[in-house]
Amino acid sequence: MNAAASHRLYAFIVLDPALGLRRGELLALKWKQVDWEAGTINISERLVMVGSKLTELDGAKTESGTRQL
């Protein structure tokens, strides 16, 4: 982690193994989903590849995919 501390994607590098997010969930994260006071992140959106383009989808793939970590 120390080696990646100055990398521009450091937050992703830390969050991915710590929370076990899927790639699309991680890439769809927005600041509005972070509750600093409660110390939680709401996972409610995802990005998917449609052809050769990334497309944002509201809602998770399954009901259990929408969660608070």
GROMACS .gro file of N, CA and C in nm:
model
  207
    1MET      N    1   0.082  -0.119   0.000
    1MET     CA    2   0.000   0.000   0.000
    1MET      C    3   0.086   0.126   0.000
    2ASN      N    4   0.198   0.121   0.071
    2ASN     CA    5   0.286   0.238   0.074
    2ASN      C    6   0.339   0.273  -0.064
    3ALA      N    7   0.369   0.172  -0.143
    3ALA     CA    8   0.421   0.195  -0.278
    3ALA      C    9   0.318   0.263  -0.367
    4ALA      N   10   0.191   0.240  -0.341
    4ALA     CA   11   0.083   0.296  -0.423
    4ALA      C   12   0.031   0.429  -0.370
    5ALA      N   13   0.081   0.475  -0.258
    5ALA     CA   14   0.025   0.594  -0.190
    5ALA      C   15   0.022   0.718  -0.279
    6SER      N   16   0.115   0.732  -0.368
    6SER     CA   17   0.117   0.851  -0.453
    6SER      C   18   0.047   0.829  -0.589
    7HIS      N   19  -0.004   0.711  -0.610
    7HIS     CA   20  -0.070   0.680  -0.738
    7HIS      C   21  -0.207   0.749  -0.744
    8ARG      N   22  -0.246   0.796  -0.861
    8ARG     CA   23  -0.374   0.868  -0.876
    8ARG      C   24  -0.495   0.780  -0.848
    9LEU      N   25  -0.480   0.651  -0.856
    9LEU     CA   26  -0.591   0.558  -0.830
    9LEU      C   27  -0.578   0.491  -0.692
   10TYR      N   28  -0.507   0.555  -0.602
   10TYR     CA   29  -0.483   0.499  -0.470
   10TYR      C   30  -0.612   0.459  -0.399
   11ALA      N   31  -0.715   0.543  -0.405
   11ALA     CA   32  -0.841   0.511  -0.337
   11ALA      C   33  -0.899   0.380  -0.390
   12PHE      N   34  -0.892   0.358  -0.520
   12PHE     CA   35  -0.941   0.232  -0.577
   12PHE      C   36  -0.856   0.115  -0.533
   13ILE      N   37  -0.725   0.135  -0.528
   13ILE     CA   38  -0.633   0.029  -0.489
   13ILE      C   39  -0.661  -0.016  -0.346
   14VAL      N   40  -0.696   0.078  -0.259
   14VAL     CA   41  -0.726   0.046  -0.120
   14VAL      C   42  -0.866  -0.014  -0.105
   15LEU      N   43  -0.965   0.047  -0.171
   15LEU     CA   44  -1.103   0.003  -0.154
   15LEU      C   45  -1.131  -0.135  -0.210
   16ASP      N   46  -1.072  -0.168  -0.323
   16ASP     CA   47  -1.104  -0.294  -0.389
   16ASP      C   48  -1.079  -0.415  -0.299
   17PRO      N   49  -0.958  -0.437  -0.249
   17PRO     CA   50  -0.939  -0.555  -0.164
   17PRO      C   51  -1.005  -0.541  -0.027
   18ALA      N   52  -1.019  -0.420   0.022
   18ALA     CA   53  -1.076  -0.400   0.156
   18ALA      C   54  -1.226  -0.428   0.159
   19LEU      N   55  -1.296  -0.395   0.051
   19LEU     CA   56  -1.442  -0.408   0.050
   19LEU      C   57  -1.493  -0.519  -0.041
   20GLY      N   58  -1.409  -0.571  -0.126
   20GLY     CA   59  -1.452  -0.678  -0.216
   20GLY      C   60  -1.553  -0.634  -0.320
   21LEU      N   61  -1.540  -0.512  -0.369
   21LEU     CA   62  -1.634  -0.461  -0.468
   21LEU      C   63  -1.607  -0.521  -0.605
   22ARG      N   64  -1.711  -0.533  -0.682
   22ARG     CA   65  -1.696  -0.572  -0.822
   22ARG      C   66  -1.639  -0.453  -0.899
   23ARG      N   67  -1.573  -0.479  -1.010
   23ARG     CA   68  -1.510  -0.373  -1.088
   23ARG      C   69  -1.610  -0.264  -1.127
   24GLY      N   70  -1.727  -0.302  -1.174
   24GLY     CA   71  -1.829  -0.206  -1.216
   24GLY      C   72  -1.880  -0.122  -1.101
   25GLU      N   73  -1.891  -0.182  -0.982
   25GLU     CA   74  -1.935  -0.107  -0.864
   25GLU      C   75  -1.829  -0.007  -0.822
   26LEU      N   76  -1.705  -0.049  -0.824
   26LEU     CA   77  -1.594   0.038  -0.786
   26LEU      C   78  -1.583   0.157  -0.881
   27LEU      N   79  -1.595   0.132  -1.010
   27LEU     CA   80  -1.582   0.239  -1.109
   27LEU      C   81  -1.701   0.335  -1.109
   28ALA      N   82  -1.814   0.291  -1.058
   28ALA     CA   83  -1.934   0.376  -1.056
   28ALA      C   84  -1.946   0.459  -0.928
   29LEU      N   85  -1.854   0.443  -0.833
   29LEU     CA   86  -1.863   0.517  -0.707
   29LEU      C   87  -1.856   0.667  -0.730
   30LYS      N   88  -1.938   0.738  -0.653
   30LYS     CA   89  -1.940   0.885  -0.658
   30LYS      C   90  -1.930   0.937  -0.515
   31TRP      N   91  -1.884   1.059  -0.499
   31TRP     CA   92  -1.869   1.118  -0.366
   31TRP      C   93  -2.001   1.122  -0.290
   32LYS      N   94  -2.113   1.138  -0.359
   32LYS     CA   95  -2.242   1.145  -0.291
   32LYS      C   96  -2.278   1.013  -0.223
   33GLN      N   97  -2.212   0.906  -0.259
   33GLN     CA   98  -2.238   0.776  -0.198
   33GLN      C   99  -2.157   0.752  -0.071
   34VAL      N  100  -2.067   0.844  -0.040
   34VAL     CA  101  -1.983   0.832   0.080
   34VAL      C  102  -2.043   0.915   0.191
   35ASP      N  103  -2.070   0.853   0.304
   35ASP     CA  104  -2.120   0.923   0.422
   35ASP      C  105  -2.005   0.927   0.523
   36TRP      N  106  -1.935   1.040   0.525
   36TRP     CA  107  -1.817   1.054   0.610
   36TRP      C  108  -1.853   1.046   0.757
   37GLU      N  109  -1.965   1.103   0.797
   37GLU     CA  110  -2.005   1.102   0.937
   37GLU      C  111  -2.036   0.961   0.987
   38ALA      N  112  -2.106   0.885   0.908
   38ALA     CA  113  -2.141   0.748   0.947
   38ALA      C  114  -2.028   0.649   0.916
   39GLY      N  115  -1.934   0.691   0.830
   39GLY     CA  116  -1.825   0.602   0.790
   39GLY      C  117  -1.871   0.490   0.699
   40THR      N  118  -1.966   0.521   0.611
   40THR     CA  119  -2.020   0.418   0.522
   40THR      C  120  -2.012   0.460   0.376
   41ILE      N  121  -2.021   0.361   0.289
   41ILE     CA  122  -2.029   0.382   0.145
   41ILE      C  123  -2.152   0.306   0.097
   42ASN      N  124  -2.238   0.372   0.022
   42ASN     CA  125  -2.357   0.309  -0.034
   42ASN      C  126  -2.327   0.260  -0.175
   43ILE      N  127  -2.338   0.132  -0.195
   43ILE     CA  128  -2.317   0.072  -0.326
   43ILE      C  129  -2.454   0.059  -0.391
   44SER      N  130  -2.478   0.139  -0.494
   44SER     CA  131  -2.612   0.138  -0.554
   44SER      C  132  -2.610   0.152  -0.706
   45GLU      N  133  -2.493   0.166  -0.763
   45GLU     CA  134  -2.483   0.182  -0.909
   45GLU      C  135  -2.369   0.096  -0.961
   46ARG      N  136  -2.366   0.078  -1.093
   46ARG     CA  137  -2.257   0.001  -1.153
   46ARG      C  138  -2.233   0.049  -1.296
   47LEU      N  139  -2.115   0.023  -1.343
   47LEU     CA  140  -2.080   0.048  -1.483
   47LEU      C  141  -2.068  -0.086  -1.553
   48VAL      N  142  -2.114  -0.091  -1.676
   48VAL     CA  143  -2.102  -0.213  -1.756
   48VAL      C  144  -2.054  -0.175  -1.896
   49MET      N  145  -1.991  -0.270  -1.962
   49MET     CA  146  -1.950  -0.249  -2.099
   49MET      C  147  -2.065  -0.286  -2.191
   50VAL      N  148  -2.104  -0.192  -2.276
   50VAL     CA  149  -2.204  -0.218  -2.379
   50VAL      C  150  -2.134  -0.193  -2.511
   51GLY      N  151  -2.102  -0.301  -2.578
   51GLY     CA  152  -2.019  -0.288  -2.697
   51GLY      C  153  -1.880  -0.245  -2.655
   52SER      N  154  -1.836  -0.128  -2.700
   52SER     CA  155  -1.705  -0.078  -2.661
   52SER      C  156  -1.715   0.044  -2.571
   53LYS      N  157  -1.834   0.069  -2.516
   53LYS     CA  158  -1.855   0.186  -2.431
   53LYS      C  159  -1.896   0.146  -2.289
   54LEU      N  160  -1.846   0.222  -2.191
   54LEU     CA  161  -1.891   0.205  -2.054
   54LEU      C  162  -2.024   0.276  -2.036
   55THR      N  163  -2.120   0.207  -1.978
   55THR     CA  164  -2.252   0.263  -1.956
   55THR      C  165  -2.286   0.251  -1.808
   56GLU      N  166  -2.335   0.360  -1.750
   56GLU     CA  167  -2.373   0.358  -1.609
   56GLU      C  168  -2.516   0.309  -1.596
   57LEU      N  169  -2.535   0.214  -1.505
   57LEU     CA  170  -2.668   0.162  -1.478
   57LEU      C  171  -2.707   0.197  -1.336
   58ASP      N  172  -2.828   0.248  -1.319
   58ASP     CA  173  -2.880   0.271  -1.185
   58ASP      C  174  -2.922   0.137  -1.129
   59GLY      N  175  -2.885   0.113  -1.009
   59GLY     CA  176  -2.923  -0.011  -0.944
   59GLY      C  177  -2.821  -0.120  -0.968
   60ALA      N  178  -2.815  -0.209  -0.874
   60ALA     CA  179  -2.723  -0.321  -0.883
   60ALA      C  180  -2.784  -0.432  -0.966
   61LYS      N  181  -2.703  -0.531  -0.996
   61LYS     CA  182  -2.749  -0.643  -1.077
   61LYS      C  183  -2.856  -0.723  -1.004
   62THR      N  184  -2.839  -0.739  -0.874
   62THR     CA  185  -2.937  -0.811  -0.792
   62THR      C  186  -2.977  -0.723  -0.674
   63GLU      N  187  -3.082  -0.762  -0.605
   63GLU     CA  188  -3.130  -0.685  -0.490
   63GLU      C  189  -3.024  -0.680  -0.380
   64SER      N  190  -2.952  -0.789  -0.360
   64SER     CA  191  -2.850  -0.792  -0.256
   64SER      C  192  -2.726  -0.712  -0.296
   65GLY      N  193  -2.717  -0.673  -0.423
   65GLY     CA  194  -2.604  -0.593  -0.469
   65GLY      C  195  -2.610  -0.450  -0.421
   66THR      N  196  -2.728  -0.400  -0.389
   66THR     CA  197  -2.742  -0.266  -0.333
   66THR      C  198  -2.722  -0.279  -0.183
   67ARG      N  199  -2.613  -0.221  -0.134
   67ARG     CA  200  -2.580  -0.240   0.006
   67ARG      C  201  -2.501  -0.122   0.062
   68GLN      N  202  -2.489  -0.121   0.192
   68GLN     CA  203  -2.414  -0.017   0.261
   68GLN      C  204  -2.296  -0.084   0.329
   69LEU      N  205  -2.178  -0.034   0.302
   69LEU     CA  206  -2.057  -0.091   0.361
   69LEU      C  207  -1.993   0.008   0.456
   0.00000   0.00000   0.00000
